[in-house]
Amino acid sequence: MTLWTLSIVNRVNSLTTTATLGDVILLRNELARQSGIWSFSLATYSRFPAVISRKGPLEPVTFGICRSTGVLCQWLRQLEMIYDEDVSDDLIYTENIGCECTGSCSDAFYCRCLQLSQERNYDPGSTKLRQLLRPINTCQWPVFECHGGCRCSQSRCTNRVVFNRKHDTSALSVCLAGDKGLGVLAARDLFQGEFVSVFTGNYLLPRNAHIVVNMQQMFMGHDFAMVVREFCGPDRHIVFETVVDGCGDATVSNTGDAPLLIMPSFCFINHSCHPNLTVIPVRHESVYPTLALFALRNIRADTELTYDYGEKANSPGGLFLRRCLCRSWNCRGFLPNRL
């Protein structure tokens, strides 16, 4: 009989326990305004365990399930932020209440969202991020887009590229990528600075991300989490850390002999030390970002799409040590440690 280890966390405390299939785990929600106890039963989910909640009237929103590993972790509707003491509370906690524009939201003098971005993000009629069109195509300023709380017209506004297309994966085509396994090709020609796709899923607490990543590596041989750290100042202080588990957007197919976990196409975008995509945090209602993929240069259709998984390769003997197969001229030799 298989004995599973479950890591259960909330904002108040955490515990690790073991269980077998069919066991029921009782959890007291110490965060609810009223005291309550909820039970979680261990069942099979594909070839991985899963914890199925028996919903109560006050089920805590701080608990969730990793579909790929069955680890009961704390997902966040709002991300926990890591910020330096030099960053003001106003920047961190103030939400973007939206603009009151009546035009196309192309002038940072009038548009409140563009004022947060410090400049216009896109040219009218374009889906290209202006910051990536410069000779040094890096994102130096935050990107705030208009959203549902703005008074501007959704059809006329030029500052809603990611907001309007956050579910659009038409530019992605999953393919076989040789010894790398699966990969993703450009389904059409893409241009420098163009929005390509959003990396969606479950937002994780940064301190709990290693639990999910380790389990995915153990059972799948690969992890599907994206970690983005944002820095500010000459000393590059970490301002925000965002962790998204792409398995959160997976679906289950029961058409075969056994349930099959179907991953979204963006999960199969491979790493390259010389990538053609970059990840840009794009904000809407609040400072909590959507992770969007943009093209770093012109990309012909049927070219493999890649982004850099991290800035630093693992040291020898590291848990995720794996040789990099990107074959770029500047290949670092090993895949970066995302965490």
mmCIF file of C-alpha atoms in Angstrom:
data_model
loop_
_atom_site.group_PDB
_atom_site.id
_atom_site.type_symbol
_atom_site.label_atom_id
_atom_site.label_comp_id
_atom_site.label_asym_id
_atom_site.label_seq_id
_atom_site.Cartn_x
_atom_site.Cartn_y
_atom_site.Cartn_z
ATOM 1 C CA MET A 1 0.000 0.000 0.000
ATOM 2 C CA THR A 2 1.403 3.367 -1.037
ATOM 3 C CA LEU A 3 1.989 5.869 1.750
ATOM 4 C CA TRP A 4 1.720 9.460 0.539
ATOM 5 C CA THR A 5 3.212 12.475 2.259
ATOM 6 C CA LEU A 6 1.010 15.568 2.271
ATOM 7 C CA SER A 7 2.280 19.043 3.036
ATOM 8 C CA ILE A 8 -0.567 21.182 4.349
ATOM 9 C CA VAL A 9 -0.078 24.884 4.927
ATOM 10 C CA ASN A 10 -2.058 27.997 5.657
ATOM 11 C CA ARG A 11 -1.235 31.489 6.828
ATOM 12 C CA VAL A 12 -1.289 30.429 10.488
ATOM 13 C CA ASN A 13 0.643 27.189 10.586
ATOM 14 C CA SER A 14 1.758 24.209 8.559
ATOM 15 C CA LEU A 15 2.034 20.471 9.014
ATOM 16 C CA THR A 16 3.267 17.421 7.166
ATOM 17 C CA THR A 17 1.416 14.138 7.521
ATOM 18 C CA THR A 18 1.243 10.759 5.825
ATOM 19 C CA ALA A 19 -1.841 9.016 4.500
ATOM 20 C CA THR A 20 -2.970 6.189 2.272
ATOM 21 C CA LEU A 21 -5.748 6.113 -0.294
ATOM 22 C CA GLY A 22 -9.139 6.510 1.332
ATOM 23 C CA ASP A 23 -7.854 8.227 4.461
ATOM 24 C CA VAL A 24 -9.729 11.299 5.632
ATOM 25 C CA ILE A 25 -7.810 14.274 6.978
ATOM 26 C CA LEU A 26 -9.548 16.794 9.214
ATOM 27 C CA LEU A 27 -8.365 20.386 9.110
ATOM 28 C CA ARG A 28 -9.504 23.217 11.320
ATOM 29 C CA ASN A 29 -9.670 26.547 9.553
ATOM 30 C CA GLU A 30 -8.161 29.063 11.958
ATOM 31 C CA LEU A 31 -8.617 31.901 9.488
ATOM 32 C CA ALA A 32 -12.385 31.842 9.226
ATOM 33 C CA ARG A 33 -14.335 34.250 11.364
ATOM 34 C CA GLN A 34 -16.233 31.278 12.725
ATOM 35 C CA SER A 35 -14.567 28.073 13.834
ATOM 36 C CA GLY A 36 -15.018 25.202 11.426
ATOM 37 C CA ILE A 37 -13.622 21.802 10.529
ATOM 38 C CA TRP A 38 -13.391 20.456 6.985
ATOM 39 C CA SER A 39 -12.450 16.981 5.853
ATOM 40 C CA PHE A 40 -10.223 16.093 2.915
ATOM 41 C CA SER A 41 -10.227 12.556 1.541
ATOM 42 C CA LEU A 42 -7.298 11.070 -0.350
ATOM 43 C CA ALA A 43 -8.218 9.598 -3.726
ATOM 44 C CA THR A 44 -6.503 8.696 -6.980
ATOM 45 C CA TYR A 45 -6.008 11.306 -9.648
ATOM 46 C CA SER A 46 -4.527 9.836 -12.803
ATOM 47 C CA ARG A 47 -1.371 8.124 -11.517
ATOM 48 C CA PHE A 48 -0.834 10.765 -8.867
ATOM 49 C CA PRO A 49 -2.667 11.178 -5.565
ATOM 50 C CA ALA A 50 -5.086 14.007 -5.042
ATOM 51 C CA VAL A 51 -6.882 15.540 -2.133
ATOM 52 C CA ILE A 52 -10.572 16.093 -2.768
ATOM 53 C CA SER A 53 -12.321 18.655 -0.601
ATOM 54 C CA ARG A 54 -15.702 17.931 0.912
ATOM 55 C CA LYS A 55 -16.958 21.450 0.756
ATOM 56 C CA GLY A 56 -18.462 23.017 3.833
ATOM 57 C CA PRO A 57 -20.325 26.308 4.216
ATOM 58 C CA LEU A 58 -17.135 28.100 5.214
ATOM 59 C CA GLU A 59 -14.575 26.268 3.113
ATOM 60 C CA PRO A 60 -11.277 28.168 3.411
ATOM 61 C CA VAL A 61 -10.138 29.757 0.179
ATOM 62 C CA THR A 62 -6.539 29.454 1.342
ATOM 63 C CA PHE A 63 -6.399 25.740 0.538
ATOM 64 C CA GLY A 64 -6.007 24.249 -2.905
ATOM 65 C CA ILE A 65 -4.827 21.175 -4.766
ATOM 66 C CA CYS A 66 -1.918 20.664 -7.119
ATOM 67 C CA ARG A 67 -3.446 18.566 -9.899
ATOM 68 C CA SER A 68 -0.166 17.045 -10.988
ATOM 69 C CA THR A 69 1.154 15.976 -7.590
ATOM 70 C CA GLY A 70 -1.797 15.880 -5.229
ATOM 71 C CA VAL A 71 0.027 18.018 -2.704
ATOM 72 C CA LEU A 72 -2.415 20.116 -0.733
ATOM 73 C CA CYS A 73 -0.836 23.552 -0.734
ATOM 74 C CA GLN A 74 -1.856 27.117 -0.259
ATOM 75 C CA TRP A 75 -2.769 28.794 -3.524
ATOM 76 C CA LEU A 76 -3.228 32.527 -3.443
ATOM 77 C CA ARG A 77 -5.875 34.589 -5.147
ATOM 78 C CA GLN A 78 -3.508 37.411 -4.279
ATOM 79 C CA LEU A 79 0.232 36.826 -4.310
ATOM 80 C CA GLU A 80 2.500 37.164 -1.357
ATOM 81 C CA MET A 81 5.031 39.852 -2.226
ATOM 82 C CA ILE A 82 8.673 40.097 -1.280
ATOM 83 C CA TYR A 83 9.789 43.711 -1.176
ATOM 84 C CA ASP A 84 12.661 45.781 0.077
ATOM 85 C CA GLU A 85 12.178 48.253 2.929
ATOM 86 C CA ASP A 86 13.093 51.095 0.564
ATOM 87 C CA VAL A 87 9.941 50.495 -1.458
ATOM 88 C CA SER A 88 7.027 52.554 -0.171
ATOM 89 C CA ASP A 89 3.841 50.902 1.079
ATOM 90 C CA ASP A 90 1.852 53.023 -1.375
ATOM 91 C CA LEU A 91 3.532 51.313 -4.309
ATOM 92 C CA ILE A 92 2.926 47.843 -2.908
ATOM 93 C CA TYR A 93 -0.589 48.013 -1.524
ATOM 94 C CA THR A 94 -2.384 50.610 -3.639
ATOM 95 C CA GLU A 95 -4.582 49.048 -6.290
ATOM 96 C CA ASN A 96 -4.915 50.446 -9.790
ATOM 97 C CA ILE A 97 -8.420 51.878 -9.598
ATOM 98 C CA GLY A 98 -8.438 52.455 -13.344
ATOM 99 C CA CYS A 99 -8.591 55.416 -15.674
ATOM 100 C CA GLU A 100 -11.441 57.703 -16.674
ATOM 101 C CA CYS A 101 -10.402 58.131 -20.295
ATOM 102 C CA THR A 102 -12.916 58.604 -23.078
ATOM 103 C CA GLY A 103 -10.404 58.189 -25.900
ATOM 104 C CA SER A 104 -7.903 55.500 -26.851
ATOM 105 C CA CYS A 105 -5.676 55.657 -23.737
ATOM 106 C CA SER A 106 -2.548 56.548 -25.685
ATOM 107 C CA ASP A 107 -1.469 59.648 -23.740
ATOM 108 C CA ALA A 108 0.283 59.157 -20.400
ATOM 109 C CA PHE A 109 -0.610 62.736 -19.434
ATOM 110 C CA TYR A 110 -4.309 61.844 -19.198
ATOM 111 C CA CYS A 111 -4.470 58.061 -18.660
ATOM 112 C CA ARG A 112 -3.993 56.982 -15.045
ATOM 113 C CA CYS A 113 -2.881 53.472 -16.062
ATOM 114 C CA LEU A 114 -0.200 54.849 -18.382
ATOM 115 C CA GLN A 115 0.983 57.166 -15.622
ATOM 116 C CA LEU A 116 1.722 54.060 -13.526
ATOM 117 C CA SER A 117 3.610 52.652 -16.521
ATOM 118 C CA GLN A 118 5.491 55.966 -16.848
ATOM 119 C CA GLU A 119 4.904 55.966 -20.609
ATOM 120 C CA ARG A 120 2.720 54.571 -23.394
ATOM 121 C CA ASN A 121 2.966 50.768 -23.505
ATOM 122 C CA TYR A 122 1.785 50.166 -27.091
ATOM 123 C CA ASP A 123 1.358 52.257 -30.192
ATOM 124 C CA PRO A 124 -2.235 52.619 -31.470
ATOM 125 C CA GLY A 125 -3.272 49.546 -33.428
ATOM 126 C CA SER A 126 -0.200 47.592 -32.316
ATOM 127 C CA THR A 127 0.347 44.629 -29.984
ATOM 128 C CA LYS A 128 4.086 45.343 -29.711
ATOM 129 C CA LEU A 129 5.467 46.423 -26.356
ATOM 130 C CA ARG A 130 7.357 49.658 -27.032
ATOM 131 C CA GLN A 131 10.076 48.914 -24.454
ATOM 132 C CA LEU A 132 11.113 45.831 -26.439
ATOM 133 C CA LEU A 133 11.495 47.791 -29.684
ATOM 134 C CA ARG A 134 14.499 49.756 -28.458
ATOM 135 C CA PRO A 135 18.120 48.822 -29.252
ATOM 136 C CA ILE A 136 18.461 47.273 -25.778
ATOM 137 C CA ASN A 137 15.169 45.415 -25.731
ATOM 138 C CA THR A 138 14.643 44.982 -22.011
ATOM 139 C CA CYS A 139 11.736 46.045 -19.845
ATOM 140 C CA GLN A 140 12.923 48.865 -17.584
ATOM 141 C CA TRP A 141 9.538 50.226 -16.484
ATOM 142 C CA PRO A 142 6.433 48.552 -15.069
ATOM 143 C CA VAL A 143 3.602 47.705 -17.450
ATOM 144 C CA PHE A 144 0.114 48.634 -16.245
ATOM 145 C CA GLU A 145 -2.774 47.983 -18.611
ATOM 146 C CA CYS A 146 -6.338 49.196 -18.528
ATOM 147 C CA HIS A 147 -8.876 46.730 -17.185
ATOM 148 C CA GLY A 148 -12.527 46.117 -16.348
ATOM 149 C CA GLY A 149 -12.563 48.866 -13.738
ATOM 150 C CA CYS A 150 -11.576 51.555 -16.246
ATOM 151 C CA ARG A 151 -14.117 53.811 -17.943
ATOM 152 C CA CYS A 152 -12.413 53.619 -21.316
ATOM 153 C CA SER A 153 -13.979 51.659 -24.146
ATOM 154 C CA GLN A 154 -12.656 48.109 -24.412
ATOM 155 C CA SER A 155 -12.829 48.264 -28.202
ATOM 156 C CA ARG A 156 -11.114 51.675 -28.556
ATOM 157 C CA CYS A 157 -8.525 51.385 -25.772
ATOM 158 C CA THR A 158 -4.989 50.709 -27.031
ATOM 159 C CA ASN A 159 -3.724 49.711 -23.589
ATOM 160 C CA ARG A 160 -5.478 46.339 -23.197
ATOM 161 C CA VAL A 161 -3.337 44.001 -25.286
ATOM 162 C CA VAL A 162 -2.755 41.335 -22.637
ATOM 163 C CA PHE A 163 -6.076 41.972 -20.885
ATOM 164 C CA ASN A 164 -8.037 41.301 -24.080
ATOM 165 C CA ARG A 165 -5.943 38.324 -25.213
ATOM 166 C CA LYS A 166 -4.988 36.584 -21.986
ATOM 167 C CA HIS A 167 -6.646 33.332 -23.133
ATOM 168 C CA ASP A 168 -5.278 33.467 -26.688
ATOM 169 C CA THR A 169 -2.797 30.678 -27.475
ATOM 170 C CA SER A 170 -3.241 30.789 -31.259
ATOM 171 C CA ALA A 171 0.446 31.669 -31.768
ATOM 172 C CA LEU A 172 1.553 28.390 -30.136
ATOM 173 C CA SER A 173 1.822 24.979 -31.792
ATOM 174 C CA VAL A 174 3.029 21.993 -29.731
ATOM 175 C CA CYS A 175 5.585 19.812 -31.528
ATOM 176 C CA LEU A 176 8.167 17.090 -31.034
ATOM 177 C CA ALA A 177 11.504 18.739 -30.250
ATOM 178 C CA GLY A 178 13.971 15.871 -30.626
ATOM 179 C CA ASP A 179 15.914 14.950 -27.505
ATOM 180 C CA LYS A 180 14.203 17.771 -25.608
ATOM 181 C CA GLY A 181 10.862 15.960 -25.800
ATOM 182 C CA LEU A 182 7.943 18.237 -26.572
ATOM 183 C CA GLY A 183 8.336 21.859 -27.581
ATOM 184 C CA VAL A 184 6.344 24.722 -29.049
ATOM 185 C CA LEU A 185 6.625 26.250 -32.520
ATOM 186 C CA ALA A 186 5.437 29.652 -33.675
ATOM 187 C CA ALA A 187 2.139 29.007 -35.451
ATOM 188 C CA ARG A 188 2.645 32.186 -37.511
ATOM 189 C CA ASP A 189 5.203 34.900 -38.086
ATOM 190 C CA LEU A 190 5.838 36.941 -34.949
ATOM 191 C CA PHE A 191 7.460 40.344 -34.735
ATOM 192 C CA GLN A 192 9.819 41.884 -32.219
ATOM 193 C CA GLY A 193 7.932 43.156 -29.193
ATOM 194 C CA GLU A 194 4.708 41.345 -30.129
ATOM 195 C CA PHE A 195 2.542 39.764 -27.429
ATOM 196 C CA VAL A 196 2.570 35.970 -27.821
ATOM 197 C CA SER A 197 0.788 34.301 -24.899
ATOM 198 C CA VAL A 198 0.103 34.390 -21.172
ATOM 199 C CA PHE A 199 1.491 31.825 -18.733
ATOM 200 C CA THR A 200 -1.516 31.056 -16.548
ATOM 201 C CA GLY A 201 -2.136 28.620 -13.718
ATOM 202 C CA ASN A 202 -2.136 28.581 -9.924
ATOM 203 C CA TYR A 203 -0.257 31.314 -8.117
ATOM 204 C CA LEU A 204 1.876 29.820 -5.348
ATOM 205 C CA LEU A 205 3.434 31.240 -2.243
ATOM 206 C CA PRO A 206 7.125 31.583 -3.096
ATOM 207 C CA ARG A 207 8.095 29.764 0.090
ATOM 208 C CA ASN A 208 5.944 26.766 -0.898
ATOM 209 C CA ALA A 209 6.965 26.576 -4.552
ATOM 210 C CA HIS A 210 9.728 24.032 -3.927
ATOM 211 C CA ILE A 211 7.140 21.501 -2.696
ATOM 212 C CA VAL A 212 5.278 21.512 -5.990
ATOM 213 C CA VAL A 213 8.425 21.719 -8.121
ATOM 214 C CA ASN A 214 10.080 18.792 -6.330
ATOM 215 C CA MET A 215 6.976 16.609 -6.670
ATOM 216 C CA GLN A 216 6.597 17.406 -10.363
ATOM 217 C CA GLN A 217 10.254 16.580 -10.934
ATOM 218 C CA MET A 218 9.803 13.305 -9.077
ATOM 219 C CA PHE A 219 6.665 12.113 -10.876
ATOM 220 C CA MET A 220 6.929 13.831 -14.260
ATOM 221 C CA GLY A 221 10.645 14.373 -14.706
ATOM 222 C CA HIS A 222 9.950 18.055 -15.334
ATOM 223 C CA ASP A 223 8.393 20.969 -13.488
ATOM 224 C CA PHE A 224 5.849 23.372 -14.901
ATOM 225 C CA ALA A 225 6.310 26.371 -12.619
ATOM 226 C CA MET A 226 7.370 29.805 -13.758
ATOM 227 C CA VAL A 227 9.234 31.994 -11.277
ATOM 228 C CA VAL A 228 9.665 35.707 -11.996
ATOM 229 C CA ARG A 229 11.603 38.017 -9.714
ATOM 230 C CA GLU A 230 11.449 41.767 -10.178
ATOM 231 C CA PHE A 231 14.230 44.053 -9.026
ATOM 232 C CA CYS A 232 14.654 47.770 -8.490
ATOM 233 C CA GLY A 233 17.477 50.179 -7.787
ATOM 234 C CA PRO A 234 21.198 50.007 -8.535
ATOM 235 C CA ASP A 235 21.640 47.196 -5.993
ATOM 236 C CA ARG A 236 18.853 45.160 -7.636
ATOM 237 C CA HIS A 237 16.678 44.653 -4.579
ATOM 238 C CA ILE A 238 13.944 42.059 -5.048
ATOM 239 C CA VAL A 239 10.623 43.897 -5.118
ATOM 240 C CA PHE A 240 8.245 41.130 -6.177
ATOM 241 C CA GLU A 241 8.487 37.383 -6.582
ATOM 242 C CA THR A 242 5.763 35.683 -8.593
ATOM 243 C CA VAL A 243 5.389 31.904 -8.884
ATOM 244 C CA VAL A 244 2.814 30.335 -11.217
ATOM 245 C CA ASP A 245 2.238 26.586 -11.577
ATOM 246 C CA GLY A 246 1.164 25.901 -15.153
ATOM 247 C CA CYS A 247 -0.412 22.601 -14.090
ATOM 248 C CA GLY A 248 -3.223 24.650 -12.623
ATOM 249 C CA ASP A 249 -4.606 25.083 -16.142
ATOM 250 C CA ALA A 250 -4.351 21.377 -16.971
ATOM 251 C CA THR A 251 -7.463 19.442 -17.956
ATOM 252 C CA VAL A 252 -8.301 15.770 -17.539
ATOM 253 C CA SER A 253 -9.306 13.469 -20.391
ATOM 254 C CA ASN A 254 -11.177 10.274 -19.475
ATOM 255 C CA THR A 255 -11.516 8.965 -23.029
ATOM 256 C CA GLY A 256 -8.792 6.314 -22.658
ATOM 257 C CA ASP A 257 -8.178 3.423 -20.290
ATOM 258 C CA ALA A 258 -6.836 5.761 -17.622
ATOM 259 C CA PRO A 259 -7.334 9.458 -16.887
ATOM 260 C CA LEU A 260 -4.867 11.628 -18.797
ATOM 261 C CA LEU A 261 -3.603 14.999 -17.616
ATOM 262 C CA ILE A 262 -3.554 17.389 -20.585
ATOM 263 C CA MET A 263 -1.195 20.309 -20.126
ATOM 264 C CA PRO A 264 -1.739 23.716 -21.765
ATOM 265 C CA SER A 265 0.542 24.411 -24.709
ATOM 266 C CA PHE A 266 2.585 27.169 -23.031
ATOM 267 C CA CYS A 267 3.868 24.607 -20.489
ATOM 268 C CA PHE A 268 5.929 22.956 -23.241
ATOM 269 C CA ILE A 269 7.942 26.040 -24.221
ATOM 270 C CA ASN A 270 11.550 24.977 -23.754
ATOM 271 C CA HIS A 271 14.465 26.838 -22.214
ATOM 272 C CA SER A 272 17.190 28.478 -24.264
ATOM 273 C CA CYS A 273 20.237 30.413 -23.156
ATOM 274 C CA HIS A 274 19.604 32.607 -26.234
ATOM 275 C CA PRO A 275 15.785 32.789 -26.191
ATOM 276 C CA ASN A 276 13.413 34.455 -28.637
ATOM 277 C CA LEU A 277 10.754 35.176 -25.987
ATOM 278 C CA THR A 278 10.855 37.045 -22.702
ATOM 279 C CA VAL A 279 8.500 37.096 -19.724
ATOM 280 C CA ILE A 280 7.003 40.469 -18.791
ATOM 281 C CA PRO A 281 4.882 40.996 -15.644
ATOM 282 C CA VAL A 282 1.806 42.945 -16.763
ATOM 283 C CA ARG A 283 -0.482 44.453 -14.150
ATOM 284 C CA HIS A 284 -4.154 45.302 -14.321
ATOM 285 C CA GLU A 285 -6.367 45.907 -11.270
ATOM 286 C CA SER A 286 -3.521 45.660 -8.755
ATOM 287 C CA VAL A 287 0.228 45.248 -8.485
ATOM 288 C CA TYR A 288 -0.152 41.464 -8.723
ATOM 289 C CA PRO A 289 1.031 40.608 -12.246
ATOM 290 C CA THR A 290 -0.061 38.505 -15.169
ATOM 291 C CA LEU A 291 3.001 36.792 -16.671
ATOM 292 C CA ALA A 292 2.998 37.515 -20.405
ATOM 293 C CA LEU A 293 5.351 36.225 -23.099
ATOM 294 C CA PHE A 294 6.579 38.712 -25.716
ATOM 295 C CA ALA A 295 8.849 38.221 -28.741
ATOM 296 C CA LEU A 296 12.420 39.482 -28.343
ATOM 297 C CA ARG A 297 13.001 39.566 -32.095
ATOM 298 C CA ASN A 298 11.265 38.683 -35.366
ATOM 299 C CA ILE A 299 10.364 34.985 -35.409
ATOM 300 C CA ARG A 300 9.446 33.065 -38.546
ATOM 301 C CA ALA A 301 6.552 30.599 -38.478
ATOM 302 C CA ASP A 302 7.558 27.041 -37.465
ATOM 303 C CA THR A 303 10.530 28.326 -35.442
ATOM 304 C CA GLU A 304 10.784 26.835 -31.956
ATOM 305 C CA LEU A 305 9.763 29.279 -29.226
ATOM 306 C CA THR A 306 11.961 29.487 -26.132
ATOM 307 C CA TYR A 307 12.509 31.628 -23.068
ATOM 308 C CA ASP A 308 15.245 31.686 -20.437
ATOM 309 C CA TYR A 309 14.145 29.694 -17.380
ATOM 310 C CA GLY A 310 16.490 31.608 -15.091
ATOM 311 C CA GLU A 311 19.608 33.678 -14.676
ATOM 312 C CA LYS A 312 21.904 31.168 -12.987
ATOM 313 C CA ALA A 313 22.682 27.557 -13.877
ATOM 314 C CA ASN A 314 22.686 24.920 -11.156
ATOM 315 C CA SER A 315 25.915 24.007 -9.476
ATOM 316 C CA PRO A 316 27.136 20.395 -9.809
ATOM 317 C CA GLY A 317 25.189 18.042 -7.551
ATOM 318 C CA GLY A 318 22.114 20.273 -7.420
ATOM 319 C CA LEU A 319 18.707 18.631 -7.169
ATOM 320 C CA PHE A 320 17.592 19.762 -10.643
ATOM 321 C CA LEU A 321 20.936 19.312 -12.379
ATOM 322 C CA ARG A 322 20.174 18.633 -16.043
ATOM 323 C CA ARG A 323 22.229 19.300 -19.128
ATOM 324 C CA CYS A 324 20.975 22.119 -21.327
ATOM 325 C CA LEU A 325 20.132 21.052 -24.882
ATOM 326 C CA CYS A 326 19.510 24.485 -26.392
ATOM 327 C CA ARG A 327 22.779 24.394 -28.407
ATOM 328 C CA SER A 328 22.970 28.189 -28.407
ATOM 329 C CA TRP A 329 26.306 29.924 -28.939
ATOM 330 C CA ASN A 330 26.179 31.136 -25.329
ATOM 331 C CA CYS A 331 24.825 27.936 -23.748
ATOM 332 C CA ARG A 332 25.522 27.781 -20.008
ATOM 333 C CA GLY A 333 25.743 23.997 -20.047
ATOM 334 C CA PHE A 334 22.993 23.214 -17.543
ATOM 335 C CA LEU A 335 19.362 24.179 -17.125
ATOM 336 C CA PRO A 336 18.854 27.014 -14.643
ATOM 337 C CA ASN A 337 17.366 26.386 -11.234
ATOM 338 C CA ARG A 338 14.036 28.203 -11.397
ATOM 339 C CA LEU A 339 13.858 28.527 -7.637
#
